[in-house]
Amino acid sequence: DTGVSQDPRHKITKRGQNVTFRCDPISEHNRLYWYRQTLGQGPEFLTYFQNEAQLEKSRLLSDRFSAERPKGSFSTLEIQRTEQGDSAMYLCASSLDVGDTSYEQYFGPGTRLTVT
Amino acid sequence: LAKTTQPISMDSYEGQEVNITCSHNNIATNDYITWYQQFPSQGPRFIIQGYKTKVTNEVASLFIPADRKSSTLSLPRVSLSDTAVYYCLVGPFYNTDKLIFGTGTRLQVFP
């Protein structure tokens, strides 16, 4: 297993355009998380899934943001009508949660979004 | 989740031991203390987690006093490759719903 992968690694887009990012978690992990990180700050939680169910969404996730995890495997994060303030690193993480046993989150390399 | 306070930055030289202290005065009884490491242009990586006293693994040691209001991450004999940002997090075991990061401590190791 090569770990959590994200695609693309870098994305430059013009303000107002829509963008979509993909995350492939570690194969046996049932939880998937999205975070956003701006320069000089720690990652901020956006949302997470247990299998295909989206269990929590941060207030940071405005109506322009939507995340999906069809079939409980890979996930996509779409940003509509991008704004310059959306420029950030978008990180995906996954973990295994089985009954009373939980394990650490493994992060992907991130997708760096630049909105011009 | 409990708020944490840690130094913004630290400098060290290769071969030295580095200790990064984190304050978490409002830690709850069921909270664990977890440290993550992040290199530039990479996602954070789990280093170590503990509840009380001392935990040691192949990468670091974590010291937690009896009152658990602070903790110290100890990196033995650092190398240039340990230059990174280190985050202290406090929350339930492995924080399986979400992680709340502060601004972290930026460690710079010099030759």
JSON list of C-alpha atoms in Angstrom, two decimals:
[
{"chain": "A", "resi": 1, "resn": "ASP", "atom": "CA", "xyz": [0.00, 0.00, 0.00]},
{"chain": "A", "resi": 2, "resn": "THR", "atom": "CA", "xyz": [1.40, 3.37, -0.99]},
{"chain": "A", "resi": 3, "resn": "GLY", "atom": "CA", "xyz": [-0.55, 5.42, 1.52]},
{"chain": "A", "resi": 4, "resn": "VAL", "atom": "CA", "xyz": [-3.04, 8.20, 0.94]},
{"chain": "A", "resi": 5, "resn": "SER", "atom": "CA", "xyz": [-2.81, 9.75, -2.50]},
{"chain": "A", "resi": 6, "resn": "GLN", "atom": "CA", "xyz": [-4.22, 13.02, -3.78]},
{"chain": "A", "resi": 7, "resn": "ASP", "atom": "CA", "xyz": [-4.68, 14.35, -7.26]},
{"chain": "A", "resi": 8, "resn": "PRO", "atom": "CA", "xyz": [-3.74, 16.83, -8.55]},
{"chain": "A", "resi": 9, "resn": "ARG", "atom": "CA", "xyz": [-0.81, 17.94, -6.43]},
{"chain": "A", "resi": 10, "resn": "HIS", "atom": "CA", "xyz": [-1.08, 21.48, -7.71]},
{"chain": "A", "resi": 11, "resn": "LYS", "atom": "CA", "xyz": [-3.93, 23.41, -9.26]},
{"chain": "A", "resi": 12, "resn": "ILE", "atom": "CA", "xyz": [-3.98, 26.96, -10.53]},
{"chain": "A", "resi": 13, "resn": "THR", "atom": "CA", "xyz": [-7.35, 28.36, -11.47]},
{"chain": "A", "resi": 14, "resn": "LYS", "atom": "CA", "xyz": [-8.96, 31.67, -12.15]},
{"chain": "A", "resi": 15, "resn": "ARG", "atom": "CA", "xyz": [-11.44, 33.20, -9.78]},
{"chain": "A", "resi": 16, "resn": "GLY", "atom": "CA", "xyz": [-14.95, 32.02, -10.48]},
{"chain": "A", "resi": 17, "resn": "GLN", "atom": "CA", "xyz": [-13.94, 28.64, -11.91]},
{"chain": "A", "resi": 18, "resn": "ASN", "atom": "CA", "xyz": [-14.89, 25.32, -10.38]},
{"chain": "A", "resi": 19, "resn": "VAL", "atom": "CA", "xyz": [-12.25, 22.84, -9.23]},
{"chain": "A", "resi": 20, "resn": "THR", "atom": "CA", "xyz": [-12.39, 19.25, -8.07]},
{"chain": "A", "resi": 21, "resn": "PHE", "atom": "CA", "xyz": [-9.82, 17.34, -6.06]},
{"chain": "A", "resi": 22, "resn": "ARG", "atom": "CA", "xyz": [-9.58, 13.62, -5.57]},
{"chain": "A", "resi": 23, "resn": "CYS", "atom": "CA", "xyz": [-8.36, 11.61, -2.58]},
{"chain": "A", "resi": 24, "resn": "ASP", "atom": "CA", "xyz": [-7.66, 7.89, -2.53]},
{"chain": "A", "resi": 25, "resn": "PRO", "atom": "CA", "xyz": [-7.38, 6.64, 1.06]},
{"chain": "A", "resi": 26, "resn": "ILE", "atom": "CA", "xyz": [-5.49, 3.64, 2.34]},
{"chain": "A", "resi": 27, "resn": "SER", "atom": "CA", "xyz": [-7.56, 0.76, 1.04]},
{"chain": "A", "resi": 28, "resn": "GLU", "atom": "CA", "xyz": [-8.84, -0.75, 4.30]},
{"chain": "A", "resi": 29, "resn": "HIS", "atom": "CA", "xyz": [-9.55, 2.60, 5.97]},
{"chain": "A", "resi": 30, "resn": "ASN", "atom": "CA", "xyz": [-13.20, 3.37, 6.52]},
{"chain": "A", "resi": 31, "resn": "ARG", "atom": "CA", "xyz": [-12.79, 6.98, 7.62]},
{"chain": "A", "resi": 32, "resn": "LEU", "atom": "CA", "xyz": [-11.77, 9.80, 5.33]},
{"chain": "A", "resi": 33, "resn": "TYR", "atom": "CA", "xyz": [-11.12, 13.41, 6.30]},
{"chain": "A", "resi": 34, "resn": "TRP", "atom": "CA", "xyz": [-10.58, 16.69, 4.48]},
{"chain": "A", "resi": 35, "resn": "TYR", "atom": "CA", "xyz": [-8.55, 19.55, 5.94]},
{"chain": "A", "resi": 36, "resn": "ARG", "atom": "CA", "xyz": [-7.47, 22.92, 4.63]},
{"chain": "A", "resi": 37, "resn": "GLN", "atom": "CA", "xyz": [-4.15, 24.56, 5.48]},
{"chain": "A", "resi": 38, "resn": "THR", "atom": "CA", "xyz": [-3.08, 28.11, 4.76]},
{"chain": "A", "resi": 39, "resn": "LEU", "atom": "CA", "xyz": [0.46, 29.41, 4.99]},
{"chain": "A", "resi": 40, "resn": "GLY", "atom": "CA", "xyz": [1.85, 29.47, 8.50]},
{"chain": "A", "resi": 41, "resn": "GLN", "atom": "CA", "xyz": [-1.21, 27.83, 10.03]},
{"chain": "A", "resi": 42, "resn": "GLY", "atom": "CA", "xyz": [-2.01, 24.32, 11.09]},
{"chain": "A", "resi": 43, "resn": "PRO", "atom": "CA", "xyz": [-4.53, 22.26, 9.14]},
{"chain": "A", "resi": 44, "resn": "GLU", "atom": "CA", "xyz": [-8.19, 23.10, 9.72]},
{"chain": "A", "resi": 45, "resn": "PHE", "atom": "CA", "xyz": [-10.84, 20.39, 9.69]},
{"chain": "A", "resi": 46, "resn": "LEU", "atom": "CA", "xyz": [-13.42, 20.59, 6.90]},
{"chain": "A", "resi": 47, "resn": "THR", "atom": "CA", "xyz": [-15.39, 17.35, 6.89]},
{"chain": "A", "resi": 48, "resn": "TYR", "atom": "CA", "xyz": [-15.14, 13.61, 7.34]},
{"chain": "A", "resi": 49, "resn": "PHE", "atom": "CA", "xyz": [-16.78, 10.41, 6.15]},
{"chain": "A", "resi": 50, "resn": "GLN", "atom": "CA", "xyz": [-17.42, 7.05, 7.73]},
{"chain": "A", "resi": 51, "resn": "ASN", "atom": "CA", "xyz": [-17.61, 4.80, 4.68]},
{"chain": "A", "resi": 52, "resn": "GLU", "atom": "CA", "xyz": [-19.89, 6.72, 2.30]},
{"chain": "A", "resi": 53, "resn": "ALA", "atom": "CA", "xyz": [-21.70, 8.73, 4.99]},
{"chain": "A", "resi": 54, "resn": "GLN", "atom": "CA", "xyz": [-20.62, 12.31, 5.61]},
{"chain": "A", "resi": 55, "resn": "LEU", "atom": "CA", "xyz": [-20.73, 12.59, 9.39]},
{"chain": "A", "resi": 56, "resn": "GLU", "atom": "CA", "xyz": [-19.56, 16.11, 10.13]},
{"chain": "A", "resi": 57, "resn": "LYS", "atom": "CA", "xyz": [-19.04, 19.35, 8.27]},
{"chain": "A", "resi": 58, "resn": "SER", "atom": "CA", "xyz": [-17.17, 22.36, 9.58]},
{"chain": "A", "resi": 59, "resn": "ARG", "atom": "CA", "xyz": [-18.59, 25.85, 9.32]},
{"chain": "A", "resi": 60, "resn": "LEU", "atom": "CA", "xyz": [-15.58, 26.50, 7.11]},
{"chain": "A", "resi": 61, "resn": "LEU", "atom": "CA", "xyz": [-17.29, 24.38, 4.48]},
{"chain": "A", "resi": 62, "resn": "SER", "atom": "CA", "xyz": [-19.44, 27.00, 2.79]},
{"chain": "A", "resi": 63, "resn": "ASP", "atom": "CA", "xyz": [-22.19, 26.24, 0.29]},
{"chain": "A", "resi": 64, "resn": "ARG", "atom": "CA", "xyz": [-19.61, 26.48, -2.48]},
{"chain": "A", "resi": 65, "resn": "PHE", "atom": "CA", "xyz": [-17.86, 23.40, -1.14]},
{"chain": "A", "resi": 66, "resn": "SER", "atom": "CA", "xyz": [-19.15, 19.89, -1.56]},
{"chain": "A", "resi": 67, "resn": "ALA", "atom": "CA", "xyz": [-17.53, 16.59, -0.72]},
{"chain": "A", "resi": 68, "resn": "GLU", "atom": "CA", "xyz": [-18.54, 13.09, -1.71]},
{"chain": "A", "resi": 69, "resn": "ARG", "atom": "CA", "xyz": [-17.34, 9.59, -1.07]},
{"chain": "A", "resi": 70, "resn": "PRO", "atom": "CA", "xyz": [-19.33, 7.30, -3.34]},
{"chain": "A", "resi": 71, "resn": "LYS", "atom": "CA", "xyz": [-19.12, 3.63, -2.42]},
{"chain": "A", "resi": 72, "resn": "GLY", "atom": "CA", "xyz": [-16.97, 4.45, 0.55]},
{"chain": "A", "resi": 73, "resn": "SER", "atom": "CA", "xyz": [-13.73, 4.42, -1.39]},
{"chain": "A", "resi": 74, "resn": "PHE", "atom": "CA", "xyz": [-12.17, 7.53, -2.96]},
{"chain": "A", "resi": 75, "resn": "SER", "atom": "CA", "xyz": [-13.49, 10.99, -2.20]},
{"chain": "A", "resi": 76, "resn": "THR", "atom": "CA", "xyz": [-13.82, 14.21, -4.16]},
{"chain": "A", "resi": 77, "resn": "LEU", "atom": "CA", "xyz": [-13.87, 17.77, -2.89]},
{"chain": "A", "resi": 78, "resn": "GLU", "atom": "CA", "xyz": [-15.38, 20.32, -5.24]},
{"chain": "A", "resi": 79, "resn": "ILE", "atom": "CA", "xyz": [-15.17, 24.07, -4.88]},
{"chain": "A", "resi": 80, "resn": "GLN", "atom": "CA", "xyz": [-17.55, 26.07, -7.01]},
{"chain": "A", "resi": 81, "resn": "ARG", "atom": "CA", "xyz": [-17.01, 29.69, -8.04]},
{"chain": "A", "resi": 82, "resn": "THR", "atom": "CA", "xyz": [-13.56, 29.80, -6.50]},
{"chain": "A", "resi": 83, "resn": "GLU", "atom": "CA", "xyz": [-12.41, 32.89, -4.66]},
{"chain": "A", "resi": 84, "resn": "GLN", "atom": "CA", "xyz": [-8.90, 34.06, -3.90]},
{"chain": "A", "resi": 85, "resn": "GLY", "atom": "CA", "xyz": [-9.47, 33.20, -0.25]},
{"chain": "A", "resi": 86, "resn": "ASP", "atom": "CA", "xyz": [-9.80, 29.56, -1.25]},
{"chain": "A", "resi": 87, "resn": "SER", "atom": "CA", "xyz": [-6.10, 29.45, -2.05]},
{"chain": "A", "resi": 88, "resn": "ALA", "atom": "CA", "xyz": [-4.66, 26.89, 0.34]},
{"chain": "A", "resi": 89, "resn": "MET", "atom": "CA", "xyz": [-3.34, 23.37, 0.68]},
{"chain": "A", "resi": 90, "resn": "TYR", "atom": "CA", "xyz": [-6.17, 20.84, 0.80]},
{"chain": "A", "resi": 91, "resn": "LEU", "atom": "CA", "xyz": [-5.21, 17.76, 2.77]},
{"chain": "A", "resi": 92, "resn": "CYS", "atom": "CA", "xyz": [-6.91, 14.41, 2.86]},
{"chain": "A", "resi": 93, "resn": "ALA", "atom": "CA", "xyz": [-6.44, 11.85, 5.62]},
{"chain": "A", "resi": 94, "resn": "SER", "atom": "CA", "xyz": [-7.78, 8.40, 6.33]},
{"chain": "A", "resi": 95, "resn": "SER", "atom": "CA", "xyz": [-8.01, 6.13, 9.34]},
{"chain": "A", "resi": 96, "resn": "LEU", "atom": "CA", "xyz": [-9.42, 2.83, 10.45]},
{"chain": "A", "resi": 97, "resn": "ASP", "atom": "CA", "xyz": [-12.19, 2.86, 13.01]},
{"chain": "A", "resi": 98, "resn": "VAL", "atom": "CA", "xyz": [-13.53, -0.53, 14.05]},
{"chain": "A", "resi": 99, "resn": "GLY", "atom": "CA", "xyz": [-15.90, -0.75, 16.98]},
{"chain": "A", "resi": 100, "resn": "ASP", "atom": "CA", "xyz": [-14.06, 0.30, 20.11]},
{"chain": "A", "resi": 101, "resn": "THR", "atom": "CA", "xyz": [-10.69, 0.41, 18.39]},
{"chain": "A", "resi": 102, "resn": "SER", "atom": "CA", "xyz": [-9.47, 3.49, 16.59]},
{"chain": "A", "resi": 103, "resn": "TYR", "atom": "CA", "xyz": [-6.23, 4.24, 14.86]},
{"chain": "A", "resi": 104, "resn": "GLU", "atom": "CA", "xyz": [-4.26, 7.28, 13.83]},
{"chain": "A", "resi": 105, "resn": "GLN", "atom": "CA", "xyz": [-5.02, 9.43, 10.81]},
{"chain": "A", "resi": 106, "resn": "TYR", "atom": "CA", "xyz": [-2.67, 9.12, 7.86]},
{"chain": "A", "resi": 107, "resn": "PHE", "atom": "CA", "xyz": [-2.36, 12.20, 5.67]},
{"chain": "A", "resi": 108, "resn": "GLY", "atom": "CA", "xyz": [-1.83, 12.51, 1.97]},
{"chain": "A", "resi": 109, "resn": "PRO", "atom": "CA", "xyz": [0.60, 14.98, 0.36]},
{"chain": "A", "resi": 110, "resn": "GLY", "atom": "CA", "xyz": [-2.12, 17.54, -0.27]},
{"chain": "A", "resi": 111, "resn": "THR", "atom": "CA", "xyz": [-3.37, 19.52, -3.25]},
{"chain": "A", "resi": 112, "resn": "ARG", "atom": "CA", "xyz": [-2.12, 23.07, -3.41]},
{"chain": "A", "resi": 113, "resn": "LEU", "atom": "CA", "xyz": [-4.75, 25.37, -4.88]},
{"chain": "A", "resi": 114, "resn": "THR", "atom": "CA", "xyz": [-3.89, 28.82, -6.18]},
{"chain": "A", "resi": 115, "resn": "VAL", "atom": "CA", "xyz": [-6.75, 31.06, -7.25]},
{"chain": "A", "resi": 116, "resn": "THR", "atom": "CA", "xyz": [-5.67, 33.99, -9.40]},
{"chain": "B", "resi": 1, "resn": "LEU", "atom": "CA", "xyz": [-11.12, 19.93, 22.32]},
{"chain": "B", "resi": 2, "resn": "ALA", "atom": "CA", "xyz": [-8.58, 21.45, 24.71]},
{"chain": "B", "resi": 3, "resn": "LYS", "atom": "CA", "xyz": [-6.58, 24.40, 23.47]},
{"chain": "B", "resi": 4, "resn": "THR", "atom": "CA", "xyz": [-2.83, 24.00, 23.34]},
{"chain": "B", "resi": 5, "resn": "THR", "atom": "CA", "xyz": [0.01, 26.50, 23.56]},
{"chain": "B", "resi": 6, "resn": "GLN", "atom": "CA", "xyz": [3.48, 25.81, 22.23]},
{"chain": "B", "resi": 7, "resn": "PRO", "atom": "CA", "xyz": [6.46, 27.95, 21.18]},
{"chain": "B", "resi": 8, "resn": "ILE", "atom": "CA", "xyz": [6.23, 29.37, 17.68]},
{"chain": "B", "resi": 9, "resn": "SER", "atom": "CA", "xyz": [9.77, 28.38, 16.78]},
{"chain": "B", "resi": 10, "resn": "MET", "atom": "CA", "xyz": [12.93, 26.73, 18.06]},
{"chain": "B", "resi": 11, "resn": "ASP", "atom": "CA", "xyz": [16.46, 26.41, 16.75]},
{"chain": "B", "resi": 12, "resn": "SER", "atom": "CA", "xyz": [18.89, 23.59, 17.38]},
{"chain": "B", "resi": 13, "resn": "TYR", "atom": "CA", "xyz": [22.09, 22.07, 16.03]},
{"chain": "B", "resi": 14, "resn": "GLU", "atom": "CA", "xyz": [22.64, 18.60, 14.72]},
{"chain": "B", "resi": 15, "resn": "GLY", "atom": "CA", "xyz": [23.26, 16.01, 17.41]},
{"chain": "B", "resi": 16, "resn": "GLN", "atom": "CA", "xyz": [21.52, 17.94, 20.16]},
{"chain": "B", "resi": 17, "resn": "GLU", "atom": "CA", "xyz": [18.44, 16.85, 22.07]},
{"chain": "B", "resi": 18, "resn": "VAL", "atom": "CA", "xyz": [15.39, 19.02, 21.46]},
{"chain": "B", "resi": 19, "resn": "ASN", "atom": "CA", "xyz": [12.54, 19.38, 23.89]},
{"chain": "B", "resi": 20, "resn": "ILE", "atom": "CA", "xyz": [9.31, 21.05, 22.79]},
{"chain": "B", "resi": 21, "resn": "THR", "atom": "CA", "xyz": [6.83, 21.81, 25.54]},
{"chain": "B", "resi": 22, "resn": "CYS", "atom": "CA", "xyz": [3.10, 22.13, 25.06]},
{"chain": "B", "resi": 23, "resn": "SER", "atom": "CA", "xyz": [0.66, 23.59, 27.57]},
{"chain": "B", "resi": 24, "resn": "HIS", "atom": "CA", "xyz": [-2.88, 22.26, 27.79]},
{"chain": "B", "resi": 25, "resn": "ASN", "atom": "CA", "xyz": [-4.36, 23.54, 31.03]},
{"chain": "B", "resi": 26, "resn": "ASN", "atom": "CA", "xyz": [-7.91, 22.48, 30.21]},
{"chain": "B", "resi": 27, "resn": "ILE", "atom": "CA", "xyz": [-7.18, 18.88, 29.31]},
{"chain": "B", "resi": 28, "resn": "ALA", "atom": "CA", "xyz": [-10.10, 16.56, 30.05]},
{"chain": "B", "resi": 29, "resn": "THR", "atom": "CA", "xyz": [-9.90, 13.26, 31.86]},
{"chain": "B", "resi": 30, "resn": "ASN", "atom": "CA", "xyz": [-10.41, 11.22, 28.68]},
{"chain": "B", "resi": 31, "resn": "ASP", "atom": "CA", "xyz": [-8.08, 13.30, 26.51]},
{"chain": "B", "resi": 32, "resn": "TYR", "atom": "CA", "xyz": [-4.87, 11.98, 25.05]},
{"chain": "B", "resi": 33, "resn": "ILE", "atom": "CA", "xyz": [-1.86, 14.03, 23.92]},
{"chain": "B", "resi": 34, "resn": "THR", "atom": "CA", "xyz": [-0.72, 13.50, 20.37]},
{"chain": "B", "resi": 35, "resn": "TRP", "atom": "CA", "xyz": [2.16, 14.99, 18.41]},
{"chain": "B", "resi": 36, "resn": "TYR", "atom": "CA", "xyz": [2.35, 15.31, 14.65]},
{"chain": "B", "resi": 37, "resn": "GLN", "atom": "CA", "xyz": [5.28, 16.33, 12.44]},
{"chain": "B", "resi": 38, "resn": "GLN", "atom": "CA", "xyz": [4.91, 18.16, 9.16]},
{"chain": "B", "resi": 39, "resn": "PHE", "atom": "CA", "xyz": [7.55, 18.73, 6.51]},
{"chain": "B", "resi": 40, "resn": "PRO", "atom": "CA", "xyz": [7.09, 21.44, 3.87]},
{"chain": "B", "resi": 41, "resn": "SER", "atom": "CA", "xyz": [4.67, 20.47, 1.12]},
{"chain": "B", "resi": 42, "resn": "GLN", "atom": "CA", "xyz": [3.66, 17.29, 2.91]},
{"chain": "B", "resi": 43, "resn": "GLY", "atom": "CA", "xyz": [0.78, 16.26, 5.13]},
{"chain": "B", "resi": 44, "resn": "PRO", "atom": "CA", "xyz": [1.28, 15.87, 8.88]},
{"chain": "B", "resi": 45, "resn": "ARG", "atom": "CA", "xyz": [2.66, 12.60, 10.17]},
{"chain": "B", "resi": 46, "resn": "PHE", "atom": "CA", "xyz": [1.80, 11.00, 13.51]},
{"chain": "B", "resi": 47, "resn": "ILE", "atom": "CA", "xyz": [4.81, 10.84, 15.84]},
{"chain": "B", "resi": 48, "resn": "ILE", "atom": "CA", "xyz": [3.66, 9.77, 19.26]},
{"chain": "B", "resi": 49, "resn": "GLN", "atom": "CA", "xyz": [0.70, 9.66, 21.58]},
{"chain": "B", "resi": 50, "resn": "GLY", "atom": "CA", "xyz": [0.40, 9.33, 25.35]},
{"chain": "B", "resi": 51, "resn": "TYR", "atom": "CA", "xyz": [-1.93, 9.67, 28.29]},
{"chain": "B", "resi": 52, "resn": "LYS", "atom": "CA", "xyz": [0.37, 10.01, 31.30]},
{"chain": "B", "resi": 53, "resn": "THR", "atom": "CA", "xyz": [3.99, 9.51, 32.48]},
{"chain": "B", "resi": 54, "resn": "LYS", "atom": "CA", "xyz": [6.35, 8.63, 29.67]},
{"chain": "B", "resi": 55, "resn": "VAL", "atom": "CA", "xyz": [5.99, 7.09, 26.25]},
{"chain": "B", "resi": 56, "resn": "THR", "atom": "CA", "xyz": [8.91, 6.25, 23.99]},
{"chain": "B", "resi": 57, "resn": "ASN", "atom": "CA", "xyz": [9.11, 4.97, 20.44]},
{"chain": "B", "resi": 58, "resn": "GLU", "atom": "CA", "xyz": [11.79, 4.80, 17.78]},
{"chain": "B", "resi": 59, "resn": "VAL", "atom": "CA", "xyz": [11.32, 8.46, 16.89]},
{"chain": "B", "resi": 60, "resn": "ALA", "atom": "CA", "xyz": [10.70, 10.39, 20.10]},
{"chain": "B", "resi": 61, "resn": "SER", "atom": "CA", "xyz": [9.77, 10.39, 23.76]},
{"chain": "B", "resi": 62, "resn": "LEU", "atom": "CA", "xyz": [6.77, 12.05, 25.31]},
{"chain": "B", "resi": 63, "resn": "PHE", "atom": "CA", "xyz": [6.87, 13.18, 28.93]},
{"chain": "B", "resi": 64, "resn": "ILE", "atom": "CA", "xyz": [3.61, 13.96, 30.71]},
{"chain": "B", "resi": 65, "resn": "PRO", "atom": "CA", "xyz": [3.59, 15.14, 34.33]},
{"chain": "B", "resi": 66, "resn": "ALA", "atom": "CA", "xyz": [1.05, 13.90, 36.84]},
{"chain": "B", "resi": 67, "resn": "ASP", "atom": "CA", "xyz": [-1.28, 16.90, 36.45]},
{"chain": "B", "resi": 68, "resn": "ARG", "atom": "CA", "xyz": [-1.24, 16.43, 32.63]},
{"chain": "B", "resi": 69, "resn": "LYS", "atom": "CA", "xyz": [-1.48, 20.19, 32.08]},
{"chain": "B", "resi": 70, "resn": "SER", "atom": "CA", "xyz": [1.60, 20.13, 29.90]},
{"chain": "B", "resi": 71, "resn": "SER", "atom": "CA", "xyz": [3.67, 17.70, 27.92]},
{"chain": "B", "resi": 72, "resn": "THR", "atom": "CA", "xyz": [7.15, 17.63, 26.41]},
{"chain": "B", "resi": 73, "resn": "LEU", "atom": "CA", "xyz": [8.14, 16.08, 23.13]},
{"chain": "B", "resi": 74, "resn": "SER", "atom": "CA", "xyz": [11.78, 15.03, 23.21]},
{"chain": "B", "resi": 75, "resn": "LEU", "atom": "CA", "xyz": [13.74, 14.41, 20.02]},
{"chain": "B", "resi": 76, "resn": "PRO", "atom": "CA", "xyz": [17.12, 12.79, 20.73]},
{"chain": "B", "resi": 77, "resn": "ARG", "atom": "CA", "xyz": [20.14, 13.78, 18.66]},
{"chain": "B", "resi": 78, "resn": "VAL", "atom": "CA", "xyz": [18.34, 15.73, 15.95]},
{"chain": "B", "resi": 79, "resn": "SER", "atom": "CA", "xyz": [19.53, 15.83, 12.38]},
{"chain": "B", "resi": 80, "resn": "LEU", "atom": "CA", "xyz": [18.89, 18.26, 9.56]},
{"chain": "B", "resi": 81, "resn": "SER", "atom": "CA", "xyz": [16.01, 16.08, 8.43]},
{"chain": "B", "resi": 82, "resn": "ASP", "atom": "CA", "xyz": [14.15, 16.80, 11.67]},
{"chain": "B", "resi": 83, "resn": "THR", "atom": "CA", "xyz": [13.59, 20.38, 10.50]},
{"chain": "B", "resi": 84, "resn": "ALA", "atom": "CA", "xyz": [9.81, 20.56, 10.41]},
{"chain": "B", "resi": 85, "resn": "VAL", "atom": "CA", "xyz": [6.74, 21.92, 12.18]},
{"chain": "B", "resi": 86, "resn": "TYR", "atom": "CA", "xyz": [5.64, 19.98, 15.23]},
{"chain": "B", "resi": 87, "resn": "TYR", "atom": "CA", "xyz": [2.03, 20.08, 16.38]},
{"chain": "B", "resi": 88, "resn": "CYS", "atom": "CA", "xyz": [0.70, 19.20, 19.81]},
{"chain": "B", "resi": 89, "resn": "LEU", "atom": "CA", "xyz": [-2.93, 18.06, 19.87]},
{"chain": "B", "resi": 90, "resn": "VAL", "atom": "CA", "xyz": [-5.17, 17.14, 22.76]},
{"chain": "B", "resi": 91, "resn": "GLY", "atom": "CA", "xyz": [-8.35, 15.15, 22.40]},
{"chain": "B", "resi": 92, "resn": "PRO", "atom": "CA", "xyz": [-9.92, 11.72, 22.52]},
{"chain": "B", "resi": 93, "resn": "PHE", "atom": "CA", "xyz": [-7.86, 8.66, 21.71]},
{"chain": "B", "resi": 94, "resn": "TYR", "atom": "CA", "xyz": [-6.46, 9.14, 18.20]},
{"chain": "B", "resi": 95, "resn": "ASN", "atom": "CA", "xyz": [-9.07, 11.90, 17.67]},
{"chain": "B", "resi": 96, "resn": "THR", "atom": "CA", "xyz": [-10.98, 9.79, 15.24]},
{"chain": "B", "resi": 97, "resn": "ASP", "atom": "CA", "xyz": [-13.59, 12.36, 14.40]},
{"chain": "B", "resi": 98, "resn": "LYS", "atom": "CA", "xyz": [-11.39, 15.35, 13.70]},
{"chain": "B", "resi": 99, "resn": "LEU", "atom": "CA", "xyz": [-8.04, 16.79, 14.61]},
{"chain": "B", "resi": 100, "resn": "ILE", "atom": "CA", "xyz": [-7.68, 20.36, 15.80]},
{"chain": "B", "resi": 101, "resn": "PHE", "atom": "CA", "xyz": [-4.26, 21.76, 15.08]},
{"chain": "B", "resi": 102, "resn": "GLY", "atom": "CA", "xyz": [-2.73, 24.91, 16.48]},
{"chain": "B", "resi": 103, "resn": "THR", "atom": "CA", "xyz": [0.02, 26.83, 14.72]},
{"chain": "B", "resi": 104, "resn": "GLY", "atom": "CA", "xyz": [2.69, 24.38, 15.84]},
{"chain": "B", "resi": 105, "resn": "THR", "atom": "CA", "xyz": [6.38, 24.83, 16.62]},
{"chain": "B", "resi": 106, "resn": "ARG", "atom": "CA", "xyz": [8.71, 25.36, 13.72]},
{"chain": "B", "resi": 107, "resn": "LEU", "atom": "CA", "xyz": [11.97, 23.56, 14.50]},
{"chain": "B", "resi": 108, "resn": "GLN", "atom": "CA", "xyz": [15.03, 24.56, 12.52]},
{"chain": "B", "resi": 109, "resn": "VAL", "atom": "CA", "xyz": [18.08, 22.32, 12.82]},
{"chain": "B", "resi": 110, "resn": "PHE", "atom": "CA", "xyz": [21.43, 23.78, 11.77]},
{"chain": "B", "resi": 111, "resn": "PRO", "atom": "CA", "xyz": [24.57, 21.88, 10.81]}
]
